[in-house]
Tab-separated table of C-alpha atoms and ligand atoms in Angstrom:
chain	number	residue	atom	x	y	z
A	135	UNK	CA	-6.810	-27.910	-22.016
A	136	UNK	CA	-5.936	-24.209	-22.964
A	137	UNK	CA	-8.119	-21.244	-21.917
A	138	UNK	CA	-10.503	-19.827	-23.545
A	139	UNK	CA	-9.830	-16.012	-23.966
A	140	UNK	CA	-11.195	-13.030	-25.221
A	141	UNK	CA	-9.880	-11.282	-28.311
A	142	UNK	CA	-9.619	-8.606	-26.152
A	143	UNK	CA	-7.417	-10.349	-23.679
A	144	UNK	CA	-4.701	-11.760	-26.377
A	145	UNK	CA	-3.978	-8.313	-28.207
A	146	UNK	CA	-3.487	-6.756	-24.511
A	147	UNK	CA	-1.254	-9.122	-23.572
A	148	UNK	CA	0.192	-9.687	-26.524
A	149	UNK	CA	1.021	-5.848	-27.060
A	150	UNK	CA	0.230	-4.414	-23.470
A	151	UNK	CA	-0.207	-0.496	-23.740
A	152	UNK	CA	1.287	2.209	-21.367
A	153	UNK	CA	3.507	-1.213	-20.105
A	154	UNK	CA	7.691	1.058	-18.452
A	155	UNK	CA	8.497	3.250	-15.447
A	156	UNK	CA	8.429	6.723	-15.104
A	157	UNK	CA	10.708	8.980	-13.355
A	158	UNK	CA	10.202	10.603	-10.169
A	159	UNK	CA	6.247	9.387	-9.605
A	160	UNK	CA	3.859	10.614	-7.557
A	161	UNK	CA	2.776	7.461	-6.040
A	162	UNK	CA	4.091	3.957	-7.134
A	163	UNK	CA	1.437	1.031	-5.391
A	164	UNK	CA	2.413	-3.171	-5.714
A	165	UNK	CA	-0.113	-6.296	-5.385
A	166	UNK	CA	1.393	-9.724	-5.368
A	167	UNK	CA	-0.910	-12.837	-5.561
A	168	UNK	CA	0.531	-15.621	-2.660
A	169	UNK	CA	-0.495	-18.829	-4.619
A	170	UNK	CA	0.406	-17.652	-8.227
A	171	UNK	CA	3.296	-15.235	-7.076
A	172	UNK	CA	2.600	-13.076	-9.367
A	173	UNK	CA	3.485	-9.073	-8.667
A	174	UNK	CA	2.232	-6.111	-10.816
A	175	UNK	CA	3.531	-2.263	-10.090
A	176	UNK	CA	2.002	0.622	-11.197
A	177	UNK	CA	3.354	4.416	-11.595
A	178	UNK	CA	1.386	7.204	-11.236
A	179	UNK	CA	2.536	11.358	-12.721
A	180	UNK	CA	-0.496	13.029	-10.926
A	181	UNK	CA	-1.313	16.866	-12.120
A	182	UNK	CA	-1.498	18.093	-7.897
A	183	UNK	CA	-3.682	21.288	-9.530
A	184	UNK	CA	-6.225	18.867	-11.424
A	185	UNK	CA	-5.712	15.223	-9.360
A	186	UNK	CA	-5.923	13.884	-12.878
A	187	UNK	CA	-4.079	10.999	-13.851
A	188	UNK	CA	-1.575	12.612	-16.401
A	189	UNK	CA	0.768	8.760	-17.363
A	190	UNK	CA	0.479	5.871	-15.943
A	191	UNK	CA	2.949	2.707	-16.569
A	192	UNK	CA	3.420	-0.661	-14.693
A	193	UNK	CA	5.722	-3.508	-14.569
A	194	UNK	CA	3.702	-6.879	-14.476
A	195	UNK	CA	5.912	-10.426	-14.005
A	196	UNK	CA	3.069	-12.400	-13.647
A	197	UNK	CA	0.449	-14.383	-16.662
A	198	UNK	CA	-1.063	-13.391	-19.436
A	199	UNK	CA	-4.689	-11.979	-18.018
A	200	UNK	CA	-2.568	-10.596	-15.252
A	201	UNK	CA	-0.288	-8.402	-18.020
A	202	UNK	CA	-3.764	-7.685	-20.080
A	203	UNK	CA	-5.626	-6.626	-16.669
A	204	UNK	CA	-2.516	-3.869	-15.857
A	205	UNK	CA	-2.801	-3.166	-19.914
A	206	UNK	CA	-6.313	-2.598	-19.704
A	207	UNK	CA	-6.841	-0.987	-15.576
A	208	UNK	CA	-4.314	1.610	-16.570
A	209	UNK	CA	-5.778	2.465	-19.977
A	210	UNK	CA	-9.120	3.571	-18.119
A	211	UNK	CA	-7.377	5.176	-15.124
A	212	UNK	CA	-5.302	7.399	-17.393
A	213	UNK	CA	-6.755	11.113	-17.594
A	214	UNK	CA	-9.021	9.468	-14.760
A	215	UNK	CA	-9.427	11.806	-11.538
A	216	UNK	CA	-7.580	9.762	-8.325
A	217	UNK	CA	-11.633	9.424	-7.320
A	218	UNK	CA	-12.456	7.877	-11.062
A	219	UNK	CA	-9.549	5.805	-10.550
A	220	UNK	CA	-9.853	4.081	-6.837
A	221	UNK	CA	-13.718	3.363	-8.124
A	222	UNK	CA	-12.423	0.996	-11.250
A	223	UNK	CA	-12.753	-2.369	-9.832
A	224	UNK	CA	-11.801	-5.231	-10.621
A	225	UNK	CA	-14.563	-6.737	-12.191
A	226	UNK	CA	-15.251	-4.053	-14.561
A	227	UNK	CA	-11.027	-4.424	-15.971
A	228	UNK	CA	-12.381	-7.953	-16.650
A	229	UNK	CA	-15.590	-6.584	-18.709
A	230	UNK	CA	-13.366	-4.209	-20.972
A	231	UNK	CA	-10.979	-7.154	-21.580
A	232	UNK	CA	-14.459	-9.190	-23.048
A	233	UNK	CA	-14.712	-10.597	-19.559
A	234	UNK	CA	-11.572	-13.496	-18.231
A	235	UNK	CA	-11.561	-16.685	-16.882
A	236	UNK	CA	-12.954	-17.722	-13.326
A	237	UNK	CA	-10.266	-19.405	-12.365
A	238	UNK	CA	-8.532	-15.598	-13.857
A	239	UNK	CA	-10.184	-13.504	-12.472
A	240	UNK	CA	-7.982	-13.260	-8.745
A	241	UNK	CA	-5.213	-11.511	-11.343
A	242	UNK	CA	-7.648	-8.571	-12.738
A	243	UNK	CA	-8.001	-7.934	-9.293
A	244	UNK	CA	-4.173	-7.160	-8.503
A	245	UNK	CA	-4.331	-4.405	-10.788
A	246	UNK	CA	-7.758	-2.780	-8.619
A	247	UNK	CA	-5.296	-3.400	-5.667
A	248	UNK	CA	-1.901	-1.726	-7.563
A	249	UNK	CA	-4.196	0.795	-8.271
A	250	UNK	CA	-5.104	2.036	-4.919
A	251	UNK	CA	-1.734	1.500	-3.214
A	252	UNK	CA	-0.347	3.527	-5.462
A	253	UNK	CA	-3.363	6.502	-5.122
A	254	UNK	CA	-3.130	6.077	-1.290
A	255	UNK	CA	1.497	6.312	-1.771
A	256	UNK	CA	-0.233	9.438	-3.787
A	257	UNK	CA	-2.628	9.932	-1.135
A	258	UNK	CA	-0.327	10.094	1.384
A	259	UNK	CA	2.768	12.183	0.440
A	260	UNK	CA	-0.009	14.877	-0.808
A	261	UNK	CA	-1.050	15.049	2.914
A	262	UNK	CA	-4.665	13.320	1.906
A	263	UNK	CA	-6.698	10.419	4.223
A	264	UNK	CA	-4.860	7.140	3.022
A	265	UNK	CA	-8.086	5.094	2.641
A	266	UNK	CA	-8.065	1.662	3.269
A	267	UNK	CA	-7.483	-1.531	0.787
A	268	UNK	CA	-9.365	-4.153	-0.022
A	269	UNK	CA	-8.034	-7.515	-0.176
A	270	UNK	CA	-10.200	-10.044	-1.621
A	271	UNK	CA	-9.509	-12.817	-3.412
A	272	UNK	CA	-11.771	-13.918	-6.584
B	581	FES	FE1	-2.230	-14.954	-11.433
B	581	FES	FE2	-2.349	-14.870	-13.049
B	581	FES	S1	-2.169	-16.818	-11.990
B	581	FES	S2	-2.069	-13.428	-11.707
């Protein structure tokens, strides 16, 4: 049976924003789901003075929901502070996509985790304390 995807999920899957890699990124994070094997990688460019995320790109080897979640998540954290970006939850990403089918909620978790890993990578390189990354199943 075909899953019922919102128009926004389809839009971000077909025309994903911020796909690619950043050369000399300030932070890189990766998250994977061992069950489906999908992997998401996030690259950040952070302004050291303002701590604002000036650019963000992603590479996702995964399902439509994972690609749409990465695309939406990068849109949501671009131009935000590293603190704001940390507070982006997977449910906020799913909500911004007008919802994900329940069995696809875990795809949005990859986005939250990959962003957390990338932010910690940045923090570690800049002498800031690391924040524990919660791994959760949806
Ligand atoms: Fe695994 Fe979507 S099915 S991330």
